[in-house]
Amino acid sequence: MDQKLSLTINGTTIEASPGQTILEVARENDIHIPTLCYYKGTTNVGACRVCVVEVENARSLVASCCMPVSQGMVVMTDTERVLTARKLVVELLWSSGDHNCLQCEKNGNCELQDLVYELGIEKPSFEIAPPSYAVEDTNSMIQRDLNKCILCGRCVRVCNEIQVHEVLDFSMRGSHAKVGPAFDEDYIESTCVFCGSCVDACPVGALTFKQARFKGRPWEIEKVRTTCPYCGVGCQMDLNISDGKVIKVTTNRDYGTPNQGMLCSKGRFGMNFIDSPDRLKTPLIRKNGELKEASWEEAYDYIAKKLTAIKKKSGGDSIAGLSSARCTNEENYLFQKFMRAVIGTNNVDHCARL
Amino acid sequence: MTNSIEEIEFTDAILAIGTNTTENHPVIGSCVKRAIRQRGAKLIVIDPRKIGLVDYADIWLRPTPGTNVAVLNGLINVIIDEGLYAKEYVAERTEGFEAMKKAVAKYTPGHVEKITGIPADNLRTAARIYAEAKSASILYAMGITQHSHGTDNVKSCANLAMLCGNVGIEGGGVNPLRGQNNVQGACDMGALPNVFPAYQQVANDDARARFEKAWDVSLPAKPGLTIMEIMDAAHKGDIKGLYIMGENPMISDPDLTHVEASLKNLEILVVQDIFLNETGQLADVVLPSACFAEKDGTFSNTERRVQRIRKAVEAPGEAKADWQIISELATKMGYAMQYASAEEVMNEINTVAPSYAGITYGRIEEGGLQWPCPNVEHPGTKYLHRDKFSRGLGLFTAIEYRPSEEVPDKEYPFFLTTGRVLYHFHTATMTRRSEGLVERCPESLAEINPKDAEKLKIKNGDFVTVTSRRGSLKVKASVVETPPEGTIFMNFHFSEAAVNLLTNPALDPVGKIPEYKVCAVKVEAA
Ligand code: SF4
Ligand code: SF4
Ligand code: SF4
Ligand code: FES
């Protein structure tokens, strides 16, 4: 075991392990320090300075997300000096973007909005001067409005360090700084694979799921945890439900393994089939060569009669069943039980081989 | 998988063979890339195509399609020859080493180069990387199994892993990546002709007696037919009734012409699905199913982790969950199946499938459990064969390379190999109804090497006719460096260019898996 060390945060003595940052120790102990650019599992860049705290004997305020703890350290997270610095940061971010919450998808779930409220900022002391980027509208999956971007770099880090798709980066410096794919391409022209992780990571309304636009506000959405129906990784995901429909898919990194909050384009954007108009809605029975709508009773009767007759005449082994690698364990269990116990044959297989 | 997905991130070397991971299991692809970029793990890629992972590989071996056994035997040959194998592990935990050693003796790097086209030095380098890593993980997928010698491929992977002591350790293993969400679970649950749930043999009298008691019925002892055998039997008229739940063999099976004739020959075809797919169109009765978002249940992922799905929205119209439909039909036919919920079905599974005995809904509410999980106190099993193999000693198998059933000749000079693309899934009934995915990948493309394109005088985007001994189709060509010269690649997602009109139904004698990865075709400008 590593040796523990102790420090005080806001007057309370706390145990910590060497190498932990002030922020990590504070979070472990339920002490609130706001952050913006910090994103768990990626490089700590210390870019936004919202997480600053006062450390005794340090000349200036320190970014708690980057500063490792040390023995005997004395940390204050909410002094006047800290709050003034945080306000300044937030006012600058507010004034340098188009933060009109009226029609923003992030309204109610925006980390910048939360900070403005937490710090009680009536209005920024700087003139509001947003850039005038065109809202990117060239694909149906991810909407990009860089006028709301606070340049925290979380999208860049999740794309490079977590999903390792290596699409996003910063371009230019200073007041022209911008995030996006190389050569200033739109997402759809770039090597982006539409995993959507950058949208999950974005703290503000700069990156949003376009298909969910105007389909439900954060407090109207119910999230249902489930498992992706596509490949064998079995990613854990939240279906976001509003008005009885799946409007988007998000992740929760706290669900941990197997996907640690990652998804691919199929799990993220492959859900439109659920409420496709082509879904089968009633049983169908072929009559005079054509499939016609029928009731469940008619369908069950038809199948039961026919299968029973074949079984009687030619034996259970003249009937076979194909179960499915797409259905649940419970359904596969019942299907093979049906074939073996009811039909009386072991002629049951599925497309595992294909 | 013998091991877990999270272990990939902590292994020292990864050997990816016959798996286009970044497209088919993208999140595992990301784990692999993170292991490389962030921890400097080594990566060996073995694939005829220049797949996405090649850009991250320390070494890429590019074999002629269908020659994996020769490559693997070659790697083993080098490792034994240079004394790099785990001698203690081989002595203590395995058997059959001498016979295997004898079999690989002739697969010297020079000989392997002749069969596979892989330069001898590259083979040696790859062998050293794999053997010298403290822990190394083999990842494979359909590029290993979909061959007439698929079982040999799998056994060769196992030989290599055992040789270096990589089975039964954290970060090691032989790890098949399952293509579909619940292939693992469908097998575990006994949706196979020879086994009951948890791989208990139907031919075994004790196993059968247990299920006869649990289900209160007498059960047949004779193993049933596999999917390909079922199609043949239907063709001959021996199978008269077929009940298909959630599958679309009219696109996914090899030799579609034969499948169609077989299905049309049935007295009754019942298809239960969420859409009226190509197979449903031939059915006598179609039953509408609820999809994964409309029902409760569990899927078992590729690392044997049993995870929940939950009802989030209502099913359309009168559609019902598959478990409900089967229960009602069984009851109608005089065998009562009464379950109030999917959870009640799982409760029954707990009592008949020992490896699932401890996996209850209560325990997996917050996160899945990996089987074997024999009781409700058991934490689940992260990796298999920890202290000993299931059979006791790990068994090496002596394996000879056999060419694929159909290789290019004068008339059909190209290899055709098939697979998936990132944005679609299987027969694409679901993905093609998703706007964004279609936007990214709207149509089927046949990948062809620029040198071949030049010879055939075709440009990117031109249509070509691809013909095999079984059929012919027209498809748009994508001229890219991904396939090697002499090989074209097609996906099987699009019914308009149903590649299984062309593929060879030659089966692996044991796994009964068709040879989707290799057949011979000719390609002409259309
Ligand atoms: S969607 Fe994924 S690949 Fe595309 S830019 Fe965002 S994180 Fe990167
Ligand atoms: S797009 Fe979002 S995540 Fe990316 S830098 Fe801007 S605000 Fe941060
Ligand atoms: S999100 Fe992608 S990687 Fe994850 S299970 Fe679904 S298909 Fe597989
Ligand atoms: S969160 Fe620490 S500097 Fe941004």
CSV table of N, CA, C and O in Angstrom, one decimal, chain A residues 166-208:
chain,number,residue,atom,x,y,z
A,166,GLU,N,-9.0,10.2,-33.0
A,166,GLU,CA,-8.0,11.2,-33.4
A,166,GLU,C,-8.5,12.1,-34.6
A,166,GLU,O,-7.8,12.3,-35.6
A,167,VAL,N,-9.7,12.6,-34.3
A,167,VAL,CA,-10.3,13.5,-35.3
A,167,VAL,C,-10.2,15.0,-34.9
A,167,VAL,O,-9.8,15.8,-35.8
A,168,LEU,N,-10.5,15.3,-33.7
A,168,LEU,CA,-10.6,16.7,-33.3
A,168,LEU,C,-9.3,17.2,-32.8
A,168,LEU,O,-8.4,16.5,-32.2
A,169,ASP,N,-9.1,18.5,-33.0
A,169,ASP,CA,-8.0,19.2,-32.4
A,169,ASP,C,-8.3,20.7,-32.3
A,169,ASP,O,-9.3,21.2,-32.9
A,170,PHE,N,-7.4,21.5,-31.7
A,170,PHE,CA,-7.5,22.9,-31.7
A,170,PHE,C,-6.9,23.4,-33.0
A,170,PHE,O,-5.9,22.8,-33.4
A,171,SER,N,-7.4,24.5,-33.5
A,171,SER,CA,-6.7,25.1,-34.6
A,171,SER,C,-6.6,26.6,-34.3
A,171,SER,O,-7.4,27.1,-33.6
A,172,MET,N,-5.5,27.2,-34.7
A,172,MET,CA,-5.3,28.6,-34.5
A,172,MET,C,-5.1,28.9,-33.0
A,172,MET,O,-5.3,28.0,-32.1
A,173,ARG,N,-4.8,30.1,-32.7
A,173,ARG,CA,-4.5,30.4,-31.2
A,173,ARG,C,-5.3,31.7,-30.9
A,173,ARG,O,-5.9,32.3,-31.7
A,174,GLY,N,-5.2,32.0,-29.6
A,174,GLY,CA,-5.8,33.3,-29.1
A,174,GLY,C,-7.3,33.4,-29.4
A,174,GLY,O,-8.0,32.4,-29.3
A,175,SER,N,-7.7,34.6,-29.8
A,175,SER,CA,-9.1,34.8,-30.0
A,175,SER,C,-9.7,34.1,-31.2
A,175,SER,O,-10.9,34.1,-31.4
A,176,HIS,N,-8.8,33.5,-32.0
A,176,HIS,CA,-9.4,32.8,-33.2
A,176,HIS,C,-9.4,31.3,-32.9
A,176,HIS,O,-9.6,30.5,-33.8
A,177,ALA,N,-9.0,30.9,-31.7
A,177,ALA,CA,-8.9,29.5,-31.4
A,177,ALA,C,-10.3,28.8,-31.7
A,177,ALA,O,-11.3,29.4,-31.5
A,178,LYS,N,-10.2,27.5,-32.1
A,178,LYS,CA,-11.4,26.8,-32.6
A,178,LYS,C,-11.1,25.3,-32.4
A,178,LYS,O,-10.0,24.9,-32.6
A,179,VAL,N,-12.2,24.6,-32.1
A,179,VAL,CA,-12.0,23.1,-32.1
A,179,VAL,C,-12.7,22.5,-33.3
A,179,VAL,O,-13.7,23.0,-33.7
A,180,GLY,N,-12.2,21.4,-33.7
A,180,GLY,CA,-12.9,20.7,-34.8
A,180,GLY,C,-11.9,19.8,-35.5
A,180,GLY,O,-10.8,19.6,-35.2
A,181,PRO,N,-12.5,19.1,-36.6
A,181,PRO,CA,-11.6,18.2,-37.4
A,181,PRO,C,-10.5,19.0,-38.1
A,181,PRO,O,-10.7,20.2,-38.3
A,182,ALA,N,-9.5,18.3,-38.6
A,182,ALA,CA,-8.4,19.0,-39.3
A,182,ALA,C,-8.9,19.7,-40.5
A,182,ALA,O,-10.0,19.4,-41.1
A,183,PHE,N,-8.2,20.6,-41.0
A,183,PHE,CA,-8.5,21.4,-42.2
A,183,PHE,C,-9.8,22.1,-42.1
A,183,PHE,O,-10.4,22.4,-43.1
A,184,ASP,N,-10.3,22.3,-40.9
A,184,ASP,CA,-11.6,23.1,-40.7
A,184,ASP,C,-12.7,22.4,-41.4
A,184,ASP,O,-13.7,23.0,-41.8
A,185,GLU,N,-12.6,21.1,-41.6
A,185,GLU,CA,-13.7,20.4,-42.3
A,185,GLU,C,-14.9,20.2,-41.4
A,185,GLU,O,-14.8,20.2,-40.2
A,186,ASP,N,-16.1,20.1,-42.0
A,186,ASP,CA,-17.3,19.7,-41.2
A,186,ASP,C,-17.1,18.2,-40.8
A,186,ASP,O,-16.3,17.5,-41.4
A,187,TYR,N,-17.8,17.9,-39.8
A,187,TYR,CA,-17.8,16.5,-39.3
A,187,TYR,C,-18.0,15.5,-40.4
A,187,TYR,O,-17.3,14.5,-40.5
A,188,ILE,N,-19.0,15.7,-41.2
A,188,ILE,CA,-19.3,14.7,-42.2
A,188,ILE,C,-18.3,14.5,-43.3
A,188,ILE,O,-18.1,13.5,-43.9
A,189,GLU,N,-17.4,15.6,-43.5
A,189,GLU,CA,-16.4,15.4,-44.5
A,189,GLU,C,-15.1,14.8,-43.9
A,189,GLU,O,-14.2,14.4,-44.6
A,190,SER,N,-15.1,14.8,-42.6
A,190,SER,CA,-13.8,14.4,-41.9
A,190,SER,C,-13.8,12.9,-41.7
A,190,SER,O,-14.6,12.2,-42.1
A,191,THR,N,-12.7,12.5,-40.9
A,191,THR,CA,-12.6,11.1,-40.6
A,191,THR,C,-13.4,10.7,-39.4
A,191,THR,O,-13.3,9.6,-38.9
A,192,CYS,N,-14.3,11.6,-38.9
A,192,CYS,CA,-15.1,11.3,-37.8
A,192,CYS,C,-15.9,10.1,-38.0
A,192,CYS,O,-16.5,9.9,-39.1
A,193,VAL,N,-16.0,9.2,-37.0
A,193,VAL,CA,-16.8,8.0,-37.1
A,193,VAL,C,-18.1,8.0,-36.3
A,193,VAL,O,-18.8,7.0,-36.1
A,194,PHE,N,-18.5,9.2,-35.9
A,194,PHE,CA,-19.8,9.5,-35.3
A,194,PHE,C,-20.0,8.5,-34.1
A,194,PHE,O,-21.1,7.9,-34.0
A,195,CYS,N,-19.1,8.5,-33.2
A,195,CYS,CA,-19.3,7.8,-31.9
A,195,CYS,C,-20.1,8.6,-31.0
A,195,CYS,O,-20.7,8.1,-30.0
A,196,GLY,N,-20.1,9.9,-31.2
A,196,GLY,CA,-20.9,10.9,-30.4
A,196,GLY,C,-20.3,11.1,-29.0
A,196,GLY,O,-20.9,11.8,-28.2
A,197,SER,N,-19.1,10.7,-28.8
A,197,SER,CA,-18.5,10.9,-27.4
A,197,SER,C,-18.2,12.3,-27.1
A,197,SER,O,-18.2,12.8,-26.0
A,198,CYS,N,-17.9,13.1,-28.2
A,198,CYS,CA,-17.6,14.5,-28.0
A,198,CYS,C,-18.8,15.2,-27.5
A,198,CYS,O,-18.8,16.2,-26.8
A,199,VAL,N,-20.0,14.8,-28.0
A,199,VAL,CA,-21.2,15.4,-27.6
A,199,VAL,C,-21.5,15.1,-26.1
A,199,VAL,O,-21.8,16.0,-25.3
A,200,ASP,N,-21.3,13.9,-25.7
A,200,ASP,CA,-21.5,13.5,-24.3
A,200,ASP,C,-20.5,14.4,-23.4
A,200,ASP,O,-20.8,14.7,-22.3
A,201,ALA,N,-19.3,14.7,-24.0
A,201,ALA,CA,-18.3,15.4,-23.2
A,201,ALA,C,-18.5,16.9,-23.1
A,201,ALA,O,-18.1,17.5,-22.2
A,202,CYS,N,-19.2,17.4,-24.1
A,202,CYS,CA,-19.3,18.9,-24.1
A,202,CYS,C,-20.2,19.4,-23.0
A,202,CYS,O,-21.3,19.0,-22.8
A,203,PRO,N,-19.6,20.4,-22.2
A,203,PRO,CA,-20.4,20.9,-21.0
A,203,PRO,C,-21.5,21.9,-21.4
A,203,PRO,O,-22.3,22.2,-20.6
A,204,VAL,N,-21.4,22.4,-22.6
A,204,VAL,CA,-22.4,23.4,-23.0
A,204,VAL,C,-23.1,23.0,-24.3
A,204,VAL,O,-23.1,21.8,-24.6
A,205,GLY,N,-23.8,23.9,-24.9
A,205,GLY,CA,-24.6,23.6,-26.0
A,205,GLY,C,-23.9,23.7,-27.4
A,205,GLY,O,-24.6,23.8,-28.4
A,206,ALA,N,-22.6,23.6,-27.3
A,206,ALA,CA,-21.9,23.7,-28.6
A,206,ALA,C,-22.0,22.4,-29.5
A,206,ALA,O,-22.1,22.5,-30.7
A,207,LEU,N,-22.0,21.3,-28.8
A,207,LEU,CA,-22.2,20.0,-29.5
A,207,LEU,C,-23.4,19.4,-28.9
A,207,LEU,O,-23.5,19.1,-27.8
A,208,THR,N,-24.4,19.1,-29.8
A,208,THR,CA,-25.6,18.5,-29.3
A,208,THR,C,-26.1,17.4,-30.3
A,208,THR,O,-25.7,17.4,-31.5
